[in-house]
Coordinates of C-alpha atoms in Angstrom, one line a residue:
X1 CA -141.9 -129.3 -110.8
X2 CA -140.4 -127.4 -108.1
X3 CA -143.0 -124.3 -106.2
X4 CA -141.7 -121.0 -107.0
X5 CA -141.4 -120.7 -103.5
X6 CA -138.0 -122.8 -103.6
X7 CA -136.1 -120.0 -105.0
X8 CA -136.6 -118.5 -101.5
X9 CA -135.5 -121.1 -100.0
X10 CA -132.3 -121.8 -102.2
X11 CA -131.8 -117.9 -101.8
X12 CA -131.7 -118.2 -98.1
X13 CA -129.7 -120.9 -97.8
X14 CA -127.0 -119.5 -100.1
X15 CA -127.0 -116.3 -97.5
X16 CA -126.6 -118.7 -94.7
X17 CA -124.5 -120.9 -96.0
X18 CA -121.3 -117.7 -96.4
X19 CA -118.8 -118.4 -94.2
X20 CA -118.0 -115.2 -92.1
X21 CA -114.1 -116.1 -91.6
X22 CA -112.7 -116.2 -95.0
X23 CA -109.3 -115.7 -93.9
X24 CA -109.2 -119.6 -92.5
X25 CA -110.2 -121.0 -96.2
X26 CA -106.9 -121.3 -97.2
X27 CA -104.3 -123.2 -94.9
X28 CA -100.7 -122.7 -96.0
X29 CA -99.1 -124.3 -98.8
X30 CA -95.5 -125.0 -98.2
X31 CA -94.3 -124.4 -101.7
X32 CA -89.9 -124.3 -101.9
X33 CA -89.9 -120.9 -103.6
X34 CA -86.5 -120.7 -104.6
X35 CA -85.3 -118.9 -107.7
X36 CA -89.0 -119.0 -108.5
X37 CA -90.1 -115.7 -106.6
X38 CA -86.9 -113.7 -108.8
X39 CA -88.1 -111.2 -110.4
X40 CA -87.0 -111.0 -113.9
X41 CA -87.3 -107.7 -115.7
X42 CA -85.0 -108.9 -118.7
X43 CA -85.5 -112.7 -119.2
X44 CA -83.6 -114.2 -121.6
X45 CA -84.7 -117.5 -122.6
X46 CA -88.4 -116.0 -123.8
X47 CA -87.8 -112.4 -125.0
X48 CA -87.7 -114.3 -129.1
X49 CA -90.7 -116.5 -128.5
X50 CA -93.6 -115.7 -130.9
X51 CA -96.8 -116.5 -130.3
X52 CA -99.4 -117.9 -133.3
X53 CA -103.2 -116.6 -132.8
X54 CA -105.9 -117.3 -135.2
X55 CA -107.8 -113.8 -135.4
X56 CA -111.8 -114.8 -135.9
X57 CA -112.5 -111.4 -137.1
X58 CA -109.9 -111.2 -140.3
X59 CA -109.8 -115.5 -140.9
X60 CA -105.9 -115.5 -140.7
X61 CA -103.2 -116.0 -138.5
X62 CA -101.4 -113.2 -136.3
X63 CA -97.8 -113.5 -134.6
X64 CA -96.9 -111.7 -131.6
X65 CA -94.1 -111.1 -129.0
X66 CA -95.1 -113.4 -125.6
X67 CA -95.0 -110.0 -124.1
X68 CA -97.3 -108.6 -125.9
X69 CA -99.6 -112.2 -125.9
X70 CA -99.3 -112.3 -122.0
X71 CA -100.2 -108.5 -121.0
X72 CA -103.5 -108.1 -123.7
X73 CA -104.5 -111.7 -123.3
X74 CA -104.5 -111.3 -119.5
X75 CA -106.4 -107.9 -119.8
X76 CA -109.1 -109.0 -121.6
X77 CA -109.1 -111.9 -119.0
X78 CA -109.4 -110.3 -115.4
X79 CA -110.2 -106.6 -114.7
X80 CA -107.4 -103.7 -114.3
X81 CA -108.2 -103.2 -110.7
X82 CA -107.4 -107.3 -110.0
X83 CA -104.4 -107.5 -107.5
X84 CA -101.3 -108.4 -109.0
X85 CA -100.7 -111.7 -107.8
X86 CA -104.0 -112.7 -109.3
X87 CA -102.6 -111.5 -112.5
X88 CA -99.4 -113.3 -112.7
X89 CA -101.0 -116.4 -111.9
X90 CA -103.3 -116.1 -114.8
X91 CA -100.8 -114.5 -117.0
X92 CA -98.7 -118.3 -115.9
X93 CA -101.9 -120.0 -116.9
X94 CA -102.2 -118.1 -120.2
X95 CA -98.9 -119.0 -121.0
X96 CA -99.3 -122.8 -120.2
X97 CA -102.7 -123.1 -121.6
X98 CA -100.9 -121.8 -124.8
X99 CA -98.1 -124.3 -125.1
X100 CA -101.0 -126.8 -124.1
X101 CA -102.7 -125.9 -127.2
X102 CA -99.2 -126.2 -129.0
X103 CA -98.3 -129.5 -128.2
X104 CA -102.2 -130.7 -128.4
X105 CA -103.1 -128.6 -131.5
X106 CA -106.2 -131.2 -132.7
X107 CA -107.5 -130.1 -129.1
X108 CA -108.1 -126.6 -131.3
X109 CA -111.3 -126.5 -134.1
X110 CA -108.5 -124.5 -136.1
X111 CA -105.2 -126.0 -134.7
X112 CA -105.1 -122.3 -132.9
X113 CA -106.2 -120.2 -129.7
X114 CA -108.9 -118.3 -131.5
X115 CA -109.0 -114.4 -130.7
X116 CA -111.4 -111.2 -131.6
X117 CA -109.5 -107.8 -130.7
X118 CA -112.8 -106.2 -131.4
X119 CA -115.2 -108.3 -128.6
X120 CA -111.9 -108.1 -126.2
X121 CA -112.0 -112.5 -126.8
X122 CA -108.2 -113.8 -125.7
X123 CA -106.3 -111.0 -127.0
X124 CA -105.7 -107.5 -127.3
X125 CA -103.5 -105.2 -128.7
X126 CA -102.3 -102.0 -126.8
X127 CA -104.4 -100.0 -129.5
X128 CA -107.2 -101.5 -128.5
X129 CA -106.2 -101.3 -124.7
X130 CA -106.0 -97.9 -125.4
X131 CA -109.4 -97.2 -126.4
X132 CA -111.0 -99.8 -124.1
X133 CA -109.0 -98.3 -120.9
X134 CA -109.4 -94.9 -122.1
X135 CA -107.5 -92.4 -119.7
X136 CA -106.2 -95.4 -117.4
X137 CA -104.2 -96.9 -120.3
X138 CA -101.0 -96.1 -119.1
X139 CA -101.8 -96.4 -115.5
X140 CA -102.9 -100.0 -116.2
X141 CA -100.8 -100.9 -118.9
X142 CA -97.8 -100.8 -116.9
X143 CA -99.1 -102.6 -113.8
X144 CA -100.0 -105.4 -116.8
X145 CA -96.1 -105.0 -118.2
X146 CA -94.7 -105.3 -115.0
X147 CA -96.6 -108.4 -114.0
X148 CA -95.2 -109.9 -117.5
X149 CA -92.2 -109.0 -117.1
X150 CA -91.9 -111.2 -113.5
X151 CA -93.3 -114.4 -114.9
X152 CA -92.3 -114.4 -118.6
X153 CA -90.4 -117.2 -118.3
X154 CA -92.6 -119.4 -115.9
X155 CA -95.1 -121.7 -117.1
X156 CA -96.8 -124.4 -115.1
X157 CA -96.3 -128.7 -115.8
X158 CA -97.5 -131.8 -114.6
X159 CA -95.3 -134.6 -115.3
X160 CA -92.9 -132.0 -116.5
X161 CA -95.1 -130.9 -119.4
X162 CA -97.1 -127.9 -120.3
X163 CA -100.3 -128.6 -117.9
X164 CA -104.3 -127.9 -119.5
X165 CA -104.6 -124.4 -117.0
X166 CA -107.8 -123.5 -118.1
X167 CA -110.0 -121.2 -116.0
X168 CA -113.0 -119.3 -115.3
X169 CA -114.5 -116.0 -113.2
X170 CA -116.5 -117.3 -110.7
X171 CA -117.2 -120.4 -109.1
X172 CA -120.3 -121.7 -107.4
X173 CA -118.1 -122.0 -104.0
X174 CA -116.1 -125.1 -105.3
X175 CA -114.7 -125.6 -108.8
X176 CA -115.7 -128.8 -110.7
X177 CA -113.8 -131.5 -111.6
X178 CA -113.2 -132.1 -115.5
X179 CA -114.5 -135.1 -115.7
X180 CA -117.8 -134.2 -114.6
X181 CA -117.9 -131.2 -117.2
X182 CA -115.9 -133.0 -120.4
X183 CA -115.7 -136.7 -119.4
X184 CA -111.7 -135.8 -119.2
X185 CA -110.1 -136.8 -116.1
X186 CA -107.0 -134.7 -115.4
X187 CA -105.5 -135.1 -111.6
X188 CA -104.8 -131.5 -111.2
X189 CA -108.4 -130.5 -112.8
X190 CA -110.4 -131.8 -110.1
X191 CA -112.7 -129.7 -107.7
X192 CA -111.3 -127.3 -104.7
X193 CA -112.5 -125.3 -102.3
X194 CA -113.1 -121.3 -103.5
X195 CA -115.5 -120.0 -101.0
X196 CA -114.1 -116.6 -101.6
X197 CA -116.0 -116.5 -104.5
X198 CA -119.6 -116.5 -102.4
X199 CA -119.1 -112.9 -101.9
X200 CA -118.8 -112.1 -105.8
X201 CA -121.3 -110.0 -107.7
X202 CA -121.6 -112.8 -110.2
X203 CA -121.8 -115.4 -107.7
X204 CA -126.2 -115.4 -107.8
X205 CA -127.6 -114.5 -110.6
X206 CA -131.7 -115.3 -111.3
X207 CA -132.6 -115.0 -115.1
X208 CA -136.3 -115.1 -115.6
X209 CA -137.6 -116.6 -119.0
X210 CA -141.5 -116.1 -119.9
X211 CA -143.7 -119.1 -121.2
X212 CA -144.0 -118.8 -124.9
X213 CA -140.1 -117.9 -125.2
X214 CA -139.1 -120.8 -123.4
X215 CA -141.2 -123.6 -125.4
X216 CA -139.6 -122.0 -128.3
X217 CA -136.1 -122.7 -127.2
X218 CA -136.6 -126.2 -126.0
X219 CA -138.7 -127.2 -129.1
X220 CA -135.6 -125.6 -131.7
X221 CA -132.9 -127.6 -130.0
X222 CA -134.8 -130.9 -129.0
X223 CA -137.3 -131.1 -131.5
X224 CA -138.0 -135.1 -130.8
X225 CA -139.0 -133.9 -127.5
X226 CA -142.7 -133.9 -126.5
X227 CA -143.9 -130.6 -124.2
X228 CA -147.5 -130.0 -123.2
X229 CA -147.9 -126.9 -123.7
X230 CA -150.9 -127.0 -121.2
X231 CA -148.5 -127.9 -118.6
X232 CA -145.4 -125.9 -118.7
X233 CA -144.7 -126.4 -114.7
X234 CA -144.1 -130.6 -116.1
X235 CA -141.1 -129.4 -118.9
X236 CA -138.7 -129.7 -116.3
X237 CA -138.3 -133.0 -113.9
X238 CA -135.1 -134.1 -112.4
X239 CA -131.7 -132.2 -112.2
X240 CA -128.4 -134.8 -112.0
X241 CA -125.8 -132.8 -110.0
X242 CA -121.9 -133.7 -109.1
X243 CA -120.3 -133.4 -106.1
X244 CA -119.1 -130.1 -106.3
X245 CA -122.6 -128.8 -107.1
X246 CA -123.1 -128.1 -110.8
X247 CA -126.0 -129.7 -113.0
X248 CA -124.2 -133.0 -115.3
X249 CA -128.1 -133.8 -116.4
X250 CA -131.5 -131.6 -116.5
X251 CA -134.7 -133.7 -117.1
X252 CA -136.8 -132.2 -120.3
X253 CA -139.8 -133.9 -121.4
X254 CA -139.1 -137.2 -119.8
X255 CA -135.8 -137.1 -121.6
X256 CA -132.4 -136.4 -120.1
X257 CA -130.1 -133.7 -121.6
X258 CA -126.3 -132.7 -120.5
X259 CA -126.9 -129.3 -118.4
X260 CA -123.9 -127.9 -120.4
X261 CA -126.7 -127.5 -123.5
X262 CA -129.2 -125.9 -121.3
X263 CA -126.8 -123.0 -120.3
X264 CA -126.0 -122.5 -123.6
X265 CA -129.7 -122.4 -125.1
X266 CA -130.6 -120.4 -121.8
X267 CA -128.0 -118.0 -121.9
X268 CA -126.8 -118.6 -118.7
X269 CA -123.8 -118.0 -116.4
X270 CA -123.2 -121.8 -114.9
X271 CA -124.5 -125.0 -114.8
X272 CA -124.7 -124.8 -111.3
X273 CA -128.3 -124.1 -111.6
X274 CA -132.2 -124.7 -110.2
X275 CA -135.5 -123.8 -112.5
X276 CA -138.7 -122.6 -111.0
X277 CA -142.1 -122.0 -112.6
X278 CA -144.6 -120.1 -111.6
X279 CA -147.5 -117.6 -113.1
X280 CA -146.4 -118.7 -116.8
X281 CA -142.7 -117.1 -116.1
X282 CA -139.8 -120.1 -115.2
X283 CA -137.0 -118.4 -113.1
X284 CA -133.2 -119.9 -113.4
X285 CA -130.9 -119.8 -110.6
X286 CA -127.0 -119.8 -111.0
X287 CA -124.3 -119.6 -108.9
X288 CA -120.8 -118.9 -110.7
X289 CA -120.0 -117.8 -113.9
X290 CA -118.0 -120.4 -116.4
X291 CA -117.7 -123.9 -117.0
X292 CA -116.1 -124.0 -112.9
X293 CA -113.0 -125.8 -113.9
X294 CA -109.4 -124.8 -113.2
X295 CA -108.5 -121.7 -111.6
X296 CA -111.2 -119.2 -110.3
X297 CA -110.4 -115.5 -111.5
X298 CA -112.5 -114.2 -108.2
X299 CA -111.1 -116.7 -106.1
X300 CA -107.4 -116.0 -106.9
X301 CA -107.4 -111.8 -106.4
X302 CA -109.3 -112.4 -103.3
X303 CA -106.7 -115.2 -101.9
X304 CA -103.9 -111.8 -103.3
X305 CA -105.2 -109.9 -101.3
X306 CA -105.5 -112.0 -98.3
X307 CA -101.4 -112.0 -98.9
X308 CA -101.4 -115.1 -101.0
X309 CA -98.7 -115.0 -103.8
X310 CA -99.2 -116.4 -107.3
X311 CA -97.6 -119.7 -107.1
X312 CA -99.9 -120.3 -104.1
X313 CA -102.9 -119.3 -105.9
X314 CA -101.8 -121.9 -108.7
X315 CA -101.1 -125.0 -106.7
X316 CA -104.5 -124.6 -105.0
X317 CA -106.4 -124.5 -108.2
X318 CA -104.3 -126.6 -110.0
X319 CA -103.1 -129.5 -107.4
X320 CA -100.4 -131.7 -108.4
X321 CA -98.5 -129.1 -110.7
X322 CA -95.0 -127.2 -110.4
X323 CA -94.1 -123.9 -111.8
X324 CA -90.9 -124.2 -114.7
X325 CA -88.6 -121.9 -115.4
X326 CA -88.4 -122.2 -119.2

């Protein structure tokens, strides 16, 4: 086990580590814009699509315009003050992720894209944007229409189908390939650069866990699992980490365990992580928030406002794919 005194040293190097130029992260993408960059405040093809959501707080099934779907999915997604680039590229990703999900629907527990109006989970209605935006509501719900109505009818494919655009805030300065998260290989899911997202307030974030509470935890889930209780500072060993810097395996007991299930019993923001012990108190470091695969929500407003438009922002987190017109 690892001297507390590592945290330091992982802190430092995280500080160090920042590039200074972030403008020079992103080379240009020479993307044929075309018709593509039309706006499109009437769009014809997708003003009759409905949407099907599976509403986890009532146990039914809800239908709903695409307008509506796109603008109070998207706000519960990324914050009002996002730029609006960054929006339309993860309203596009909503929207794809959706007819994913429609043509893949065992992918689904319930066949459905599960929502909770009440905890602001995958959709909300502009009731409920009301009360949660409060005296910005209007301000903000027409900056969410407008972006809408622009890319309504755009979705993005691979292979000329609905491509898996799943996403995430923040990433731990590179986003991880699916494989190494689900054991899925998809080409356009791999890892990419985001350093922008080194700079977010999410990006380091140190959750300390005392003794007691964290034998408890380990000894619920992995009860086969043998831990001295004399010697806490041995509960942990080894830590298995991809390429791209998040945990695959954590060491427990002698026994190795996907890192996915120790963010989850741990509460934590990423499985890009390190564990420290010291003075009966283990201290977990992350960097990012999410499972790190797809596009980064940070990492796309900050490319926005670096002057990067929203089909940029999606072929850099999702390499391989075209924006349709549908």
């Amino acid at each position: 086990m690892k001297n507390f005194i590592g945290i330091f040293i992982f802190l430092l190097l995280v500080n160090v580590l920042v590039p200074v130029a972030y403008s020079k992260v992103y080379s240009a993408i020479p993307i044929e814009e075309s018709k593509l960059s039309e706006k499109q405040q009437n769009p014809t093809n997708t003003s009759e699509e409905k949407v099907s959501l599976y509403d986890t707080q009532t146990n039914s099934l809800i239908e709903l315009s695409l307008e509506d779907y796109l603008i109070g999915a998207a706000a519960c997604e990324m914050p009002a003050l996002y730029e609006e680039n960054a929006i339309k590229a993860q309203m596009i990703a909503i929207h794809s992720y959706y007819l994913y999900c429609k043509e893949n629907p065992e992918s689904l527990e319930k066949g459905y894209i599960e929502i909770n109006e009440k905890s602001l989970k995958g959709y909300a209605s502009q009731a409920r944007l009301m009360e949660f935006w409060q005296m910005d509501y209007y301000d903000y719900y027409s900056k969410f229409k407008r972006c809408a109505n622009e890319v309504i009818d755009k979705i993005l494919v691979y292979e000329n189908k609905p491509a898996m655009t799943v996403y995430h805030a923040v990433s731990c300065g590179k986003t991880a390939d699916s494989n190494d998260i689900w054991g899925r290989s998809l080409p356009y899911l791999i890892s990419v650069d985001s350093t922008y997202d080194q700079v977010s307030d999410n990006y380091l974030k140190i959750k300390e866990i005392d003794k007691s509470t964290m034998f408890s935890l380990l000894s619920i889930k992995y009860p086969n699992i043998k831990l001295n209780e004399d010697n806490p500072d041995e509960w942990f060993g080894d830590v298995m980490y991809t390429d791209s810097g998040y945990a695959s395996y954590v060491e427990i007991g002698g026994d190795m365990v996907p890192a996915g299930q120790i963010r989850d019993i741990l509460g934590l923001q990423s499985t890009c992580l390190m564990i420290f012990y010291e003075e009966d108190t283990f201290s977990i470091a992350t960097k990012g928030y999410g499972h790190g695969v797809g596009l980064s929500q940070y990492g796309a407003n900050r490319m926005s406002a670096q002057g990067k438009n929203y089909t940029e922002i999606l072929q850099h987190y999702y390499p391989g794919t075209t924006i349709k017109r549908i």
